[in-house]
Short mmCIF file of C-alpha atoms in Angstrom, two decimals:
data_model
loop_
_atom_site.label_atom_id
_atom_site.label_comp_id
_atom_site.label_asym_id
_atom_site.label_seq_id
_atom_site.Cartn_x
_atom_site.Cartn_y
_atom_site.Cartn_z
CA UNK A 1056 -97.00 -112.30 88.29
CA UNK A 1057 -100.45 -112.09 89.60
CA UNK A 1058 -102.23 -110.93 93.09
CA UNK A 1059 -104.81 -113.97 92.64
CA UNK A 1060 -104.96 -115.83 95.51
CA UNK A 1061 -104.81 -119.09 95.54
CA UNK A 1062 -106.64 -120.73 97.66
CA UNK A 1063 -109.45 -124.56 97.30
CA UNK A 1064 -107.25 -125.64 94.01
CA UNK A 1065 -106.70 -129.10 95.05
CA UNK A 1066 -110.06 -130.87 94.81
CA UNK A 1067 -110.87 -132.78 91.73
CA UNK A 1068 -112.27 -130.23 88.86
CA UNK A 1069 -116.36 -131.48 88.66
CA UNK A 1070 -117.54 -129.55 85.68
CA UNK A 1071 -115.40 -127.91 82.87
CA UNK A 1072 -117.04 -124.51 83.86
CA UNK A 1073 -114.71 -124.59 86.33
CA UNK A 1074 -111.87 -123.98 84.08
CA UNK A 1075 -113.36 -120.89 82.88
CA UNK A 1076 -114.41 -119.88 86.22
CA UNK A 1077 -110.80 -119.98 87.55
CA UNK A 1078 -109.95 -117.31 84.44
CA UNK A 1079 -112.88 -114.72 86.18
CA UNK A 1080 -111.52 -114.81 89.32
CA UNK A 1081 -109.38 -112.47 87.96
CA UNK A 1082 -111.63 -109.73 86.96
CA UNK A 1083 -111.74 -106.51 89.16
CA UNK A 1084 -113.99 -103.07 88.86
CA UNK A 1085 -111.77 -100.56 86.82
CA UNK A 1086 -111.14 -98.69 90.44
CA UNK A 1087 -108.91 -101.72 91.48
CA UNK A 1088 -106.79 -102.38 88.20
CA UNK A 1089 -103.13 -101.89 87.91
CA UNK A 1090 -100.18 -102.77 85.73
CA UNK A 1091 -97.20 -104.91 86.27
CA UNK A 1092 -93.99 -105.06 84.75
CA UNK A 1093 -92.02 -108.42 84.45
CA UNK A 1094 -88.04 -107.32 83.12
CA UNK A 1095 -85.73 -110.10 82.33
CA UNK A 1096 -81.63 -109.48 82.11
CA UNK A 1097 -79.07 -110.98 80.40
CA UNK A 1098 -76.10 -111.46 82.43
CA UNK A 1099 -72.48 -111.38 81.01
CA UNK A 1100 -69.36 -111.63 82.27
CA UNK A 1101 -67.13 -108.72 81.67
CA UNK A 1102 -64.89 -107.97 79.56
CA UNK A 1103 -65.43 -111.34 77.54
CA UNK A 1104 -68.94 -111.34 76.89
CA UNK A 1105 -69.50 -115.05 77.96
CA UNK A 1106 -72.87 -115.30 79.12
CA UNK A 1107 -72.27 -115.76 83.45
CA UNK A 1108 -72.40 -119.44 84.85
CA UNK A 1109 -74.65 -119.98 86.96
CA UNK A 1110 -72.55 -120.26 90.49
CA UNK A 1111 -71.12 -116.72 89.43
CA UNK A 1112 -75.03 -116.11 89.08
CA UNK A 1113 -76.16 -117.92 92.55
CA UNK A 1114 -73.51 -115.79 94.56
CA UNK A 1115 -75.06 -112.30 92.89
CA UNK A 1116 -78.24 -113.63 94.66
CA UNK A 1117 -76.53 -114.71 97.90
CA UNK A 1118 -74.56 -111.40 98.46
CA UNK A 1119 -78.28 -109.44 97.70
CA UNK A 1120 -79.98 -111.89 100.20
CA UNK A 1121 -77.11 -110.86 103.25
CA UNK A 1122 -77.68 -107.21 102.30
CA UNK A 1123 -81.71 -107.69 103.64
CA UNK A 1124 -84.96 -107.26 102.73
CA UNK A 1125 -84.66 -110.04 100.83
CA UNK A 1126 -86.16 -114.23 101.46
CA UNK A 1127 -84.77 -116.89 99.34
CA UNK A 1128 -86.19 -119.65 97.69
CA UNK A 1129 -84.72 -122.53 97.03
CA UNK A 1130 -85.06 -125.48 94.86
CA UNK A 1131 -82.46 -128.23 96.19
CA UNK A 1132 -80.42 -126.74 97.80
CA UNK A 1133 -79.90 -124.39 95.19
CA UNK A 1134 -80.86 -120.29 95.47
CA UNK A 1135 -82.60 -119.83 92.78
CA UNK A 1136 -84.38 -116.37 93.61
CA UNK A 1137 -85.37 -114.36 95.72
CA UNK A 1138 -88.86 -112.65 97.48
CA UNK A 1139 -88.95 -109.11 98.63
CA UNK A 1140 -91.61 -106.69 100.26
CA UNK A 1141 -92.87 -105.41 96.76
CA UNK A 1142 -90.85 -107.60 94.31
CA UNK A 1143 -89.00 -111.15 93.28
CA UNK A 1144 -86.25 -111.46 91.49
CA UNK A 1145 -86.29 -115.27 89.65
CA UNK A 1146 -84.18 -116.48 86.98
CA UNK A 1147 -84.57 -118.04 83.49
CA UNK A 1148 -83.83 -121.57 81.69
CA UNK A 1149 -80.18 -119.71 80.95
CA UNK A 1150 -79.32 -117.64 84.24
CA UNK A 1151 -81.57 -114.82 82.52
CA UNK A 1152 -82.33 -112.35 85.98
CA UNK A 1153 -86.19 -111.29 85.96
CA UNK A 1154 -87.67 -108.84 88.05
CA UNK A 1155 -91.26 -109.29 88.47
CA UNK A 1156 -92.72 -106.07 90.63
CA UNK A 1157 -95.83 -105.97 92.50
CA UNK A 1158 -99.13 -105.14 90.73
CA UNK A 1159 -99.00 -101.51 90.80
CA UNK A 1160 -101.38 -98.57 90.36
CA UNK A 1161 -99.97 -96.38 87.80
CA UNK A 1162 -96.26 -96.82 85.76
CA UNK A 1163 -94.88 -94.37 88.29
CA UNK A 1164 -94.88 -96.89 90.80
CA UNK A 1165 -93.38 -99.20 88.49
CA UNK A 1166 -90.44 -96.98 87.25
CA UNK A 1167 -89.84 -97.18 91.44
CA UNK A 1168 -89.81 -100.17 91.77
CA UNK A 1169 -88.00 -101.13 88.46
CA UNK A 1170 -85.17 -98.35 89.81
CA UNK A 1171 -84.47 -99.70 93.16
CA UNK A 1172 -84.04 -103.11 91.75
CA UNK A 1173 -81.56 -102.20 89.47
CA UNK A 1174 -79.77 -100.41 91.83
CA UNK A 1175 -78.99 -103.26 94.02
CA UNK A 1176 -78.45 -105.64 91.50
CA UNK A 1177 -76.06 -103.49 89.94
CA UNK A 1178 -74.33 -102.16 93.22
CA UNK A 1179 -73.27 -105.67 93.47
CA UNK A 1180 -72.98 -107.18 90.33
CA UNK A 1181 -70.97 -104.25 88.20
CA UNK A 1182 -67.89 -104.65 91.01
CA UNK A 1183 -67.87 -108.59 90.86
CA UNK A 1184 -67.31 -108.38 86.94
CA UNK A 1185 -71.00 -109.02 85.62
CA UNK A 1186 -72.57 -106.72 82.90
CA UNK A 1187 -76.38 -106.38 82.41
CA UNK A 1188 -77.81 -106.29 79.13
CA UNK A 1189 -81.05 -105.16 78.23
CA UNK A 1190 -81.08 -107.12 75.26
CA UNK A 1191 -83.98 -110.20 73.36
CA UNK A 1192 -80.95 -112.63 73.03
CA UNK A 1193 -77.52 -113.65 74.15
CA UNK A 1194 -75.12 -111.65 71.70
CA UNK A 1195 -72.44 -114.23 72.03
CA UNK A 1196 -72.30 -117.40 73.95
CA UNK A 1197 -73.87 -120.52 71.89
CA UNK A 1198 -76.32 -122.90 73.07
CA UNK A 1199 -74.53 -125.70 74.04
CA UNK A 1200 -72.09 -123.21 76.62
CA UNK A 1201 -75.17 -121.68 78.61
CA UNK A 1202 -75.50 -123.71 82.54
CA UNK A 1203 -79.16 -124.96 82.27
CA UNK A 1204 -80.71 -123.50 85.86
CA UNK A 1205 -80.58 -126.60 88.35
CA UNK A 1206 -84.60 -126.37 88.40
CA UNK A 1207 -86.76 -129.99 87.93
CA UNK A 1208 -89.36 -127.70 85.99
CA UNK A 1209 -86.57 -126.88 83.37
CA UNK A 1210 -85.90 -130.69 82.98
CA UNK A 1211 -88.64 -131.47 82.03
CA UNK A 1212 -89.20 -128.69 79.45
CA UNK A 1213 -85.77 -128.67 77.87
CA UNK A 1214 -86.01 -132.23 76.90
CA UNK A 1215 -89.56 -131.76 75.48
CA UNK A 1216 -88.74 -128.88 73.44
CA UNK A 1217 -85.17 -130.26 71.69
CA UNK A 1218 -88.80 -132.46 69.76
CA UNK A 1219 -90.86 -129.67 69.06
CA UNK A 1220 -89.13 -127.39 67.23
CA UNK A 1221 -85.38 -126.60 66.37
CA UNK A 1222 -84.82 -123.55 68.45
CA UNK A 1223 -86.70 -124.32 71.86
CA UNK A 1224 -83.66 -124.60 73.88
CA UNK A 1225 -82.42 -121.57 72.47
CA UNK A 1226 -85.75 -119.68 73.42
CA UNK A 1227 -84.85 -121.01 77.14
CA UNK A 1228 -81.43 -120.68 77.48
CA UNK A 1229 -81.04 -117.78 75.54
CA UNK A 1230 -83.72 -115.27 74.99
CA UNK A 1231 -85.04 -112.64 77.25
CA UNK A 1232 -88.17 -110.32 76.93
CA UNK A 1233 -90.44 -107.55 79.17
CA UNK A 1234 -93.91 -108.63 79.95
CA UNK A 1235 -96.62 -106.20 81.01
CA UNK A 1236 -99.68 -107.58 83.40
CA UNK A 1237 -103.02 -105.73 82.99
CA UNK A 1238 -106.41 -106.83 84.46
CA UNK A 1239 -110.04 -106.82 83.03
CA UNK A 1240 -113.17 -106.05 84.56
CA UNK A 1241 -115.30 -108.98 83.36
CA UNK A 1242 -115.61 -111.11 81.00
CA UNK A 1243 -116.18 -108.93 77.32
CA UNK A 1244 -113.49 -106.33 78.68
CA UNK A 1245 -110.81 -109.86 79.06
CA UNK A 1246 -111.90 -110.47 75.68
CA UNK A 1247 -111.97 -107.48 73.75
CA UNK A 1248 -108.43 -106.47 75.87
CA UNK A 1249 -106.92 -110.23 74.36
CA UNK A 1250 -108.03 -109.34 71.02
CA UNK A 1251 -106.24 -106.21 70.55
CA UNK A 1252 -103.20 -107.18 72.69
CA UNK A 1253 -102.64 -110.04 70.46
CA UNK A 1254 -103.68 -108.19 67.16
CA UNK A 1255 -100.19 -105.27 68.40
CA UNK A 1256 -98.25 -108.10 68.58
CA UNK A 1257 -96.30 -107.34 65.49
CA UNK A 1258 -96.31 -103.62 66.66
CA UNK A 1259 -94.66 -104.57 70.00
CA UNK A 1260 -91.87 -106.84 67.95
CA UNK A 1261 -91.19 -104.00 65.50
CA UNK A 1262 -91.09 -100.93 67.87
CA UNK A 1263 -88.90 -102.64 70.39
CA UNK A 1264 -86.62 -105.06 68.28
CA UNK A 1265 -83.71 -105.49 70.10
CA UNK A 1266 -81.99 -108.48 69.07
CA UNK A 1267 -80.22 -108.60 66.39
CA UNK A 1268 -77.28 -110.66 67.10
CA UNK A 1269 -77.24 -114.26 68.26
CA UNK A 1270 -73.55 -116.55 68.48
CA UNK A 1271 -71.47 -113.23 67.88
CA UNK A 1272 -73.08 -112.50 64.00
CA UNK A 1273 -76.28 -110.64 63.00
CA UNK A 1274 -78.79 -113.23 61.99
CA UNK A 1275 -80.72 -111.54 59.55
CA UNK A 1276 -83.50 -110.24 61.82
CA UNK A 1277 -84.14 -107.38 63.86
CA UNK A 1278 -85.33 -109.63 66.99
CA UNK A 1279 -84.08 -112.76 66.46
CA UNK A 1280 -86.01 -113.61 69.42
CA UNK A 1281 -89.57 -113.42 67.53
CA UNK A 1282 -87.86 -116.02 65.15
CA UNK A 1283 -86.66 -118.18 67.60
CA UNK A 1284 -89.97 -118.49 69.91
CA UNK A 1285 -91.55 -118.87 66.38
CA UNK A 1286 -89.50 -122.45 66.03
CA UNK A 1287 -90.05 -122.98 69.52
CA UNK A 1288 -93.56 -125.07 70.01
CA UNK A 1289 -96.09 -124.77 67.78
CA UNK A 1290 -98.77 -126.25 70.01
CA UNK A 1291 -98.61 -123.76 72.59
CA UNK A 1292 -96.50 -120.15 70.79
CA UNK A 1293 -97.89 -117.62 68.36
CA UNK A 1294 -101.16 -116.38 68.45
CA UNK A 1295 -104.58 -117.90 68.91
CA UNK A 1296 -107.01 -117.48 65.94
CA UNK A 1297 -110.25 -117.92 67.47
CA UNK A 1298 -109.80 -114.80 69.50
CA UNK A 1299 -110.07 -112.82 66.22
CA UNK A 1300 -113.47 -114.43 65.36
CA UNK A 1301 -116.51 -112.17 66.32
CA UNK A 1302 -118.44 -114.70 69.21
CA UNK A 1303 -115.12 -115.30 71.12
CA UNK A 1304 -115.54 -115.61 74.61
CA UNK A 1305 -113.41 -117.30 77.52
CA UNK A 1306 -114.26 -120.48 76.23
CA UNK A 1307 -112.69 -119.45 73.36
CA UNK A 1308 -109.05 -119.21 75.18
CA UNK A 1309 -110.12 -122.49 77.69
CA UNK A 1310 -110.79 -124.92 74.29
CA UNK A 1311 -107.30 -123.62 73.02
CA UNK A 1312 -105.81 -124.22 76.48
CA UNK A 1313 -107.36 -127.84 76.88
CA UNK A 1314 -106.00 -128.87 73.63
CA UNK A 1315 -102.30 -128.12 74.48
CA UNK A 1316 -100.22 -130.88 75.19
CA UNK A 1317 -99.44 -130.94 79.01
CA UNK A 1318 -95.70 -130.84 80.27
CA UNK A 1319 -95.83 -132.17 84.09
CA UNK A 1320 -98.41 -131.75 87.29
CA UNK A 1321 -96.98 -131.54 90.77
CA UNK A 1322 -97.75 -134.10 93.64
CA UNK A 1323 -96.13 -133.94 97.00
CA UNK A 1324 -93.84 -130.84 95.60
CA UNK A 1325 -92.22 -133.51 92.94
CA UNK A 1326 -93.01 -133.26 89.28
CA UNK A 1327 -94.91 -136.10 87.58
CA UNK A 1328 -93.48 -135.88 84.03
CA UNK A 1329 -96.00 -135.90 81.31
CA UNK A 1330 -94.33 -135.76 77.81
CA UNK A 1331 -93.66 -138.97 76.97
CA UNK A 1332 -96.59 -138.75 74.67
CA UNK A 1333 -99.15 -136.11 73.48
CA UNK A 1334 -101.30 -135.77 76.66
CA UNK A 1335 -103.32 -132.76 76.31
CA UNK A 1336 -105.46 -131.28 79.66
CA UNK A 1337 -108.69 -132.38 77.66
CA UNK A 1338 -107.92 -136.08 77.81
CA UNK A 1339 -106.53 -135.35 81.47
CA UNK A 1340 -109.38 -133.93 82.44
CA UNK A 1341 -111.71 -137.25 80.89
CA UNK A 1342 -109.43 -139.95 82.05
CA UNK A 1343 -107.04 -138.83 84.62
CA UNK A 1344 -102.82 -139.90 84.51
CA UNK A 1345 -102.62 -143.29 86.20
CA UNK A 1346 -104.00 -142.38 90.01
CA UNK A 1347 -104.42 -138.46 89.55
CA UNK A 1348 -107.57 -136.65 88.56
CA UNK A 1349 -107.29 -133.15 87.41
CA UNK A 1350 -107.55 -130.62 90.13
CA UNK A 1351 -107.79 -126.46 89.65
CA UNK A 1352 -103.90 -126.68 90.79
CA UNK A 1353 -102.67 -128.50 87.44
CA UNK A 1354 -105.02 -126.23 85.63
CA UNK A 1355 -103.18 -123.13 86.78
CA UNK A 1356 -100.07 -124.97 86.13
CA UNK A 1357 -100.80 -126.22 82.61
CA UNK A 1358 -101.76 -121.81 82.01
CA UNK A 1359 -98.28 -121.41 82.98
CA UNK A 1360 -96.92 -123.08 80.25
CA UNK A 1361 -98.97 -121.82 77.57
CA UNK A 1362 -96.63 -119.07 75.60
CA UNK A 1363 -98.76 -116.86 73.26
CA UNK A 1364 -97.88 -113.92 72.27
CA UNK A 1365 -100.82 -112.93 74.80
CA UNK A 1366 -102.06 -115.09 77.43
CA UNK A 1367 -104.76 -115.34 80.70
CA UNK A 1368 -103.21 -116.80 83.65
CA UNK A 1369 -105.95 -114.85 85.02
CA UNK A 1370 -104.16 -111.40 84.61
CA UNK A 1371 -103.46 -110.87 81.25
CA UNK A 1372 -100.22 -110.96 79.79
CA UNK A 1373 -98.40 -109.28 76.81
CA UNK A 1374 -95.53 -111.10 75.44
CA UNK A 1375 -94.07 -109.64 72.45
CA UNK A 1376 -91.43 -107.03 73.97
CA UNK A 1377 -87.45 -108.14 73.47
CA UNK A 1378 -85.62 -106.67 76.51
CA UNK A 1379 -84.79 -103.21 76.51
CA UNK A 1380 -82.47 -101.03 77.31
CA UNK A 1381 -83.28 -99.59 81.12
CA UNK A 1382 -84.31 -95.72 79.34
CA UNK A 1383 -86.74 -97.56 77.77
CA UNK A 1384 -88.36 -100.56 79.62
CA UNK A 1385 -91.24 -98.84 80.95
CA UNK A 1386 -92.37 -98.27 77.53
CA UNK A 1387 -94.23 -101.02 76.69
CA UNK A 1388 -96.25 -100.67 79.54
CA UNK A 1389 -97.45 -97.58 78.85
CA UNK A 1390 -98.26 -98.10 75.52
CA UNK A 1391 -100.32 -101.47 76.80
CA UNK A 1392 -102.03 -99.23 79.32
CA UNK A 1393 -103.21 -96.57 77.39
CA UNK A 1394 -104.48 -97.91 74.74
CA UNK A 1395 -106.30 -100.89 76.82
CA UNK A 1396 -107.09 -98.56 80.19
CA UNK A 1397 -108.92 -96.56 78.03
CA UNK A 1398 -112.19 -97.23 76.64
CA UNK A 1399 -111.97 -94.46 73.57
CA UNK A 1400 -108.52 -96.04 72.65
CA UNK A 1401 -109.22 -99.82 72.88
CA UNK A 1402 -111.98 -99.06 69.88
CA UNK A 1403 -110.15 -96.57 68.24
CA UNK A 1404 -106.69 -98.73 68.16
CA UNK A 1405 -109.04 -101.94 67.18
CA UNK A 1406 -110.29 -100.40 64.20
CA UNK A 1407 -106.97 -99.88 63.26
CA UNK A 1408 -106.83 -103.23 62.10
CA UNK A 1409 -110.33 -104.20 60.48
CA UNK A 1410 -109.86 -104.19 57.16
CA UNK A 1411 -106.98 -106.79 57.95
CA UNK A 1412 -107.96 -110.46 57.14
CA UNK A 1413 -105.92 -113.68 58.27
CA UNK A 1414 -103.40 -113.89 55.57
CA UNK A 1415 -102.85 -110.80 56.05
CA UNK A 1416 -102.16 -110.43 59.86
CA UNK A 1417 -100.13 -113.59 59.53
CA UNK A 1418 -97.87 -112.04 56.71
CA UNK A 1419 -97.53 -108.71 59.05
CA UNK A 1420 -97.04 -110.77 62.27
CA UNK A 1421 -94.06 -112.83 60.32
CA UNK A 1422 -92.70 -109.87 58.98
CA UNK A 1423 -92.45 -108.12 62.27
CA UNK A 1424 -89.63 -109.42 63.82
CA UNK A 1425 -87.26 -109.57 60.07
CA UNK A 1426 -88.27 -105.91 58.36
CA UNK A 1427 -89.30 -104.42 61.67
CA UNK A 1428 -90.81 -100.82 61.09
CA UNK A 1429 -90.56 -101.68 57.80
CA UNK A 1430 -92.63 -104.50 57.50
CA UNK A 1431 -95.42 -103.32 55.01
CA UNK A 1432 -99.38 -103.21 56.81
CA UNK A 1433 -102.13 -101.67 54.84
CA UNK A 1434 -101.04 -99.33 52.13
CA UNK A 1435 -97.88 -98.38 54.43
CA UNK A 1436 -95.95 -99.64 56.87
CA UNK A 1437 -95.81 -100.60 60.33
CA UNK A 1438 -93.91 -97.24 61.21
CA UNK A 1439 -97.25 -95.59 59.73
CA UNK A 1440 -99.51 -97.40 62.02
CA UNK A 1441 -97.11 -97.35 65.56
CA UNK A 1442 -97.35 -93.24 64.80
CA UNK A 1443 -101.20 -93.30 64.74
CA UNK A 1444 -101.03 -96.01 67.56
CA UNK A 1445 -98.84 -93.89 69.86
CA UNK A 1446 -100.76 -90.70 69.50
CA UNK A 1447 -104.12 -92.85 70.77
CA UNK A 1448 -101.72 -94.13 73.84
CA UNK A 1449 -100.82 -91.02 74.78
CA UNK A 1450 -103.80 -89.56 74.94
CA UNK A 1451 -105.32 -93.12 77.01
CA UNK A 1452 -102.87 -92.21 79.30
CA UNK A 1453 -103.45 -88.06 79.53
CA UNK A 1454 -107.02 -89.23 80.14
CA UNK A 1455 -106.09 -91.63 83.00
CA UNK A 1456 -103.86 -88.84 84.54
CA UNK A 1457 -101.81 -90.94 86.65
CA UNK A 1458 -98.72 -88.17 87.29
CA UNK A 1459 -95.48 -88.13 89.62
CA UNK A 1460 -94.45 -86.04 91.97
CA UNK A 1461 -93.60 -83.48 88.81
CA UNK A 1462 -96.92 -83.57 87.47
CA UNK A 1463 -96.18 -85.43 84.66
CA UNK A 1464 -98.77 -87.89 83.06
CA UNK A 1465 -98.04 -91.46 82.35
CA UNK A 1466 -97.03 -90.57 78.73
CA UNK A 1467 -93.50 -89.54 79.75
CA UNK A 1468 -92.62 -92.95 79.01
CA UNK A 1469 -93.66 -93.03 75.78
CA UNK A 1470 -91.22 -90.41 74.44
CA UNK A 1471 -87.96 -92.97 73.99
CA UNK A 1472 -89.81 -95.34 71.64
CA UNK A 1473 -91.56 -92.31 69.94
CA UNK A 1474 -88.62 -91.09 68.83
CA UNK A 1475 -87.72 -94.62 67.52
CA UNK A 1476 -91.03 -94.57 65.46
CA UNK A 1477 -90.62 -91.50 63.88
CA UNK A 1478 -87.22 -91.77 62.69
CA UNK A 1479 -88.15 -95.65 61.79
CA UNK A 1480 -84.86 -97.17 62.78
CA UNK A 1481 -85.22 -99.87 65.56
CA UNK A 1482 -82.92 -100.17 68.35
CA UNK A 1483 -81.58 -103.42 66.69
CA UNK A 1484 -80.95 -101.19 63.22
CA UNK A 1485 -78.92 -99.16 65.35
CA UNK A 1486 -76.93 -101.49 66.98
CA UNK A 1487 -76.19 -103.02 64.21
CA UNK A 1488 -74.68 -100.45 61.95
CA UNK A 1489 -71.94 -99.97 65.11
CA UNK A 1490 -70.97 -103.51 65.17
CA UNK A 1491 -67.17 -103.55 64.66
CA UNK A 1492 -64.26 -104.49 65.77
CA UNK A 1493 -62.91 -107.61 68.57
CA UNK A 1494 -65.04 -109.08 71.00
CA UNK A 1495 -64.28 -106.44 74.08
CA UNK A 1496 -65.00 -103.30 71.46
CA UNK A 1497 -68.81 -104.70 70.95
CA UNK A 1498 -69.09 -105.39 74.88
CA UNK A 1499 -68.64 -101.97 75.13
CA UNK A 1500 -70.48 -101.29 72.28
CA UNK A 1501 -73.80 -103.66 74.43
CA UNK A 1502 -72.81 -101.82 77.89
CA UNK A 1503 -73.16 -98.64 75.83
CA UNK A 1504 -76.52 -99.50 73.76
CA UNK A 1505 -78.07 -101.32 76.36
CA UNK A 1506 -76.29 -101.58 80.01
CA UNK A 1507 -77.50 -101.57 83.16
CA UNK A 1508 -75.59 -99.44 85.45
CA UNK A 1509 -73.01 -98.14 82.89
CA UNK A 1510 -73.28 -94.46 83.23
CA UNK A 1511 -71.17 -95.00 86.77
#
C-alpha cells in the first residue's frame, strides 16, 4: 500500500541517484503522516478445514462486487480482487484474502475501516460455508493441495523459489501475516525509523506468534511462519545488516536492493521473465536485458519483491506480524506507531538494544519465532523487554492523542497483546495446549481462537 503517485517512471534511469531519489519521494512533514494496515486471511472451508479453492474463493469476490461499492480487477479473465472508495481487497500466492486500507490518520480510522471490511466479507462468506482464520499459516491443507492464484506474477515466482530455498512455496501458498505502513519525514527519520523497526523484529514474532500448526501437527515453533520465510530466499528475506552500522543512509538500503537478484520487469502489461540466471538490478541497470534499459518503473517493481523483515517501497513497511485474531490485529500498529511517531520513544526503545552486538541479535532474531517470549535477550528474556517496550508505546501514543469518539487514546489497542506479555504465553502457546480431538473439534477450536465472524 502506498499514496505515492506514480507518475514519469518510464524513461530510462540516467544516474543511480535516481534510485535513491525515488525512495524520498516518499517523505512527508510529520503533519501529513499516517498509518496503514495491510491484514491477510486464511480462508477455509467449513467444517473440513481444507484450505478454499480458489473458484469457491473467486465467487466470494463476485457476490461482494454485485453488492456495490466495489471495482474489480482482473488478470485474464480471472477476478482476482477488488478496489473500493477507501480500501482493496487482493489475494495471496494460496487464495490468502488481504485487506489493504487507505493510509489513514490515526488507528481509529483503521479499526473502521478494518470493521466494515470484515463485515462484508463475512456477511457473505460465513453463509456460503467459508471460515476466516486469523492465523500465520494454513493449520491443515499441505502444499501440494493449495490452487496456486491464476496470476503471471505468481508464475514466475513460484518456480524461482522451489531453487532458493526449501520452503518458498510454502511461504506463498501458505502463510499469512499483518503489515503496518508508516511514513518518514526525510531522510535520517527513514533511517533511524528502519533501524529500530528491523531491530523489534524478533519482538513482533514473539508477541504475536500465531502459528503453530502447519499440515494438521504442531511443528515445533510458535510461528512456524518466521521459520518458513527464513528458508524462503536468502537473497532478498531476513534483515539487512548495514542498516545497523552507524553511517547508514538510503544508499545503504539502495546497494542492498541493487544486489538482489531480479524476478521479471513488465513491457506492454506482459512479464519478461528474468530468473533464468542470477540477474541482479545492478547489472540491469549497467547493461540492460536484451532491448530494455532500466526505467524508475522496474525499479519500483524490483522494491516489490524485496521481503525483509522491514522494507522502503517508499512507505515503510513492517513485516514480522503472523495474522491475528480480529481482537487483536490493530495491535501491531499501534505498537509501530508509538514507538516510531514519537520522537522520545524511537530513542528510548533504540537504546533498548545497544549493548546488543551481531551474534547476538542474530541468536535473538532466530530464537524469536521457536521460544517466543521466552527466547532469552540480555540478562532476561524477550517477555522482559516487550513489557518495557509496551510501556514506551503507550505513552508515544498518549502523547500523540489521537482518540475516538469515547475519548480514548490510541493505546486502547495495545491492551490484548499486553495482557499476552505479561502473562508470557503467546497466542500460539495457547492454542496449542487445546489441540485435541478429530479434525471438525480443532476447526472449532481455530473459529474459536481466531475466527472472523464467529461470535454470530
Amino acid at each position: 500500500m502506498t499514496t505515492l503517485i506514480k507518475t514519469g517512471l518510464d524513461q530510462p534511469i540516467s544516474s543511480r541517484a535516481e534510485l535513491r531519489d525515488y525512495l524520498l519521494r516518499g517523505a512527508r512533514s510529520p503533519e501529513r503522516w499516517g498509518v496503514g494496515v495491510e491484514l491477510e486471511k486464511l480462508v477455509l472451508e467449513c467444517p473440513t478445514g481444507r484450505a478454499a479453492s480458489f473458484a469457491r474463493i473467486e465467487t466470494l469476490l463476485r457476490t461482494l462486487e454485485a453488492q456495490g461499492g466495489w471495482q474489480p480487477l482482473h488478470e485474464a479473465e480471472r477476478l482476482l480482487g477488488l478496489k473500493g472508495e477507501r480500501s482493496s481487497i487482493t489475494l495471496e500466492p494460496g487464495g490468502q484474502l488481504e485487506l489493504s486500507g487507505e493510509l489513514c490518520p490515526d488507528i481509529h480510522c483503521s479499526q473502521g475501516d478494518f470493521a466494515r471490511h470484515v463485515a462484508q466479507v463475512v456477511g457473505v462468506g460465513i453463509p456460503s460455508g467459508l471460515c476466516f482464520l486469523g492465523l500465520g499459516v494454513q493449520p491443515f491443507t499441505p502444499l501440494e493441495a493449495i490452487d496456486w492464484l491464476p496470476k503471471a506474477r505468481y508464475g514466475i515466482m513460484g518456480r524461482y523459489m522451489a531453487r532458493t530455498g526449501d520452503m518458498g512455496q510454502r511461504m506463498m501458498k501458505q502463510t499469512a501475516g499483518l503489515q503496518v505502513n508508516l511514513d518518514f519525514a526525510d531522510e535520517a527519520d527513514c533511517i533511524a525509523k528502519l533501524r529500530l523497526g528491523q531491530a523489534l523484529s524478533p519482538l513482533f514474532y514473539a508477541l504475536f506468534a500465531n502459528s503453530p500448526l502447519m499440515d494438521g501437527i504442531p511443528t515445533g515453533h510458535l510461528s512456524t511462519r518466521g521459520e518458513i520465510w527464513s528458508r524462503t530466499d536468502p537473497d532478498r528475506t531476513g534483515f539487512i545488516p548495514g542498516l545497523f552500522s552507524e553511517g547508514a543512509t538510503l544508499d545503504t538500503y539502495v546497494d542492498y536492493v541493487l544486489g538482489v537478484p531480479m524476478y521479471f520487469i513488465v513491457r506492454e502489461g506482459r512479464f519478461v521473465d528474468l530468473t533464468a540466471e542470477p540477474f541482479s538490478f545492478r547489472r540491469y541497470l549497467a547493461e540492460g536485458f536484451r532491448d530494455e534499459r532500466a526505467t524508475l518503473a522496474d525499479w519500483d517493481l524490483h522494491l516489490s519483491t524485496i521481503f525483509t523483515e522491514v522494507r522502503l517501497r517508499p512507505q515503510i513497511e513492517l513485516r514480522s506480524a503472523d495474522a491475528l485474531p480480529p481482537r487483536m490485529s490493530m495491535a501491531p500498529a499501534a505498537l509501530a506507531k508509538g514507538l516510531l511517531y514519537d520522537h522520545q520513544a524511537l530513542e528510548d526503545c533504540w537504546g533498548l538494544f545497544g549493548s546488543l552486538d551481531d551474534p547476538s541479535w542474530s541468536a535473538l532474531y532466530g530464537n524469536s519465532w521457536r521460544l517466543g517470549l521466552r527466547a532469552p535477550f540480555g540478562r532476561g528474556t524477550l517477555r522482559d523487554l516487550a513489557l518495557e517496550v509496551l510501556d514506551l508505546a503507550r505513552d508515544g501514543l498518549m502523547r500523540q492523542k489521537a482518540r475516538n469518539e469515547r475519548g480514548l487514546d490510541e493505546s486502547v489497542y495495545l491492551e490484548e497483546v499486553r495482557e499476552v506479555a505479561e502473562s508470557g504465553v503467546t497466542l500460539a502457546e495457547r492454542l496449542l495446549g487445546q489441540w485435541k480431538g478429530e479434525v471438525p473439534e480443532k476447526v472449532a477450536l481455530l473459529k474459536t481462537h481466531c475466527g472472523f465472524g464467529e461470535s454470530d
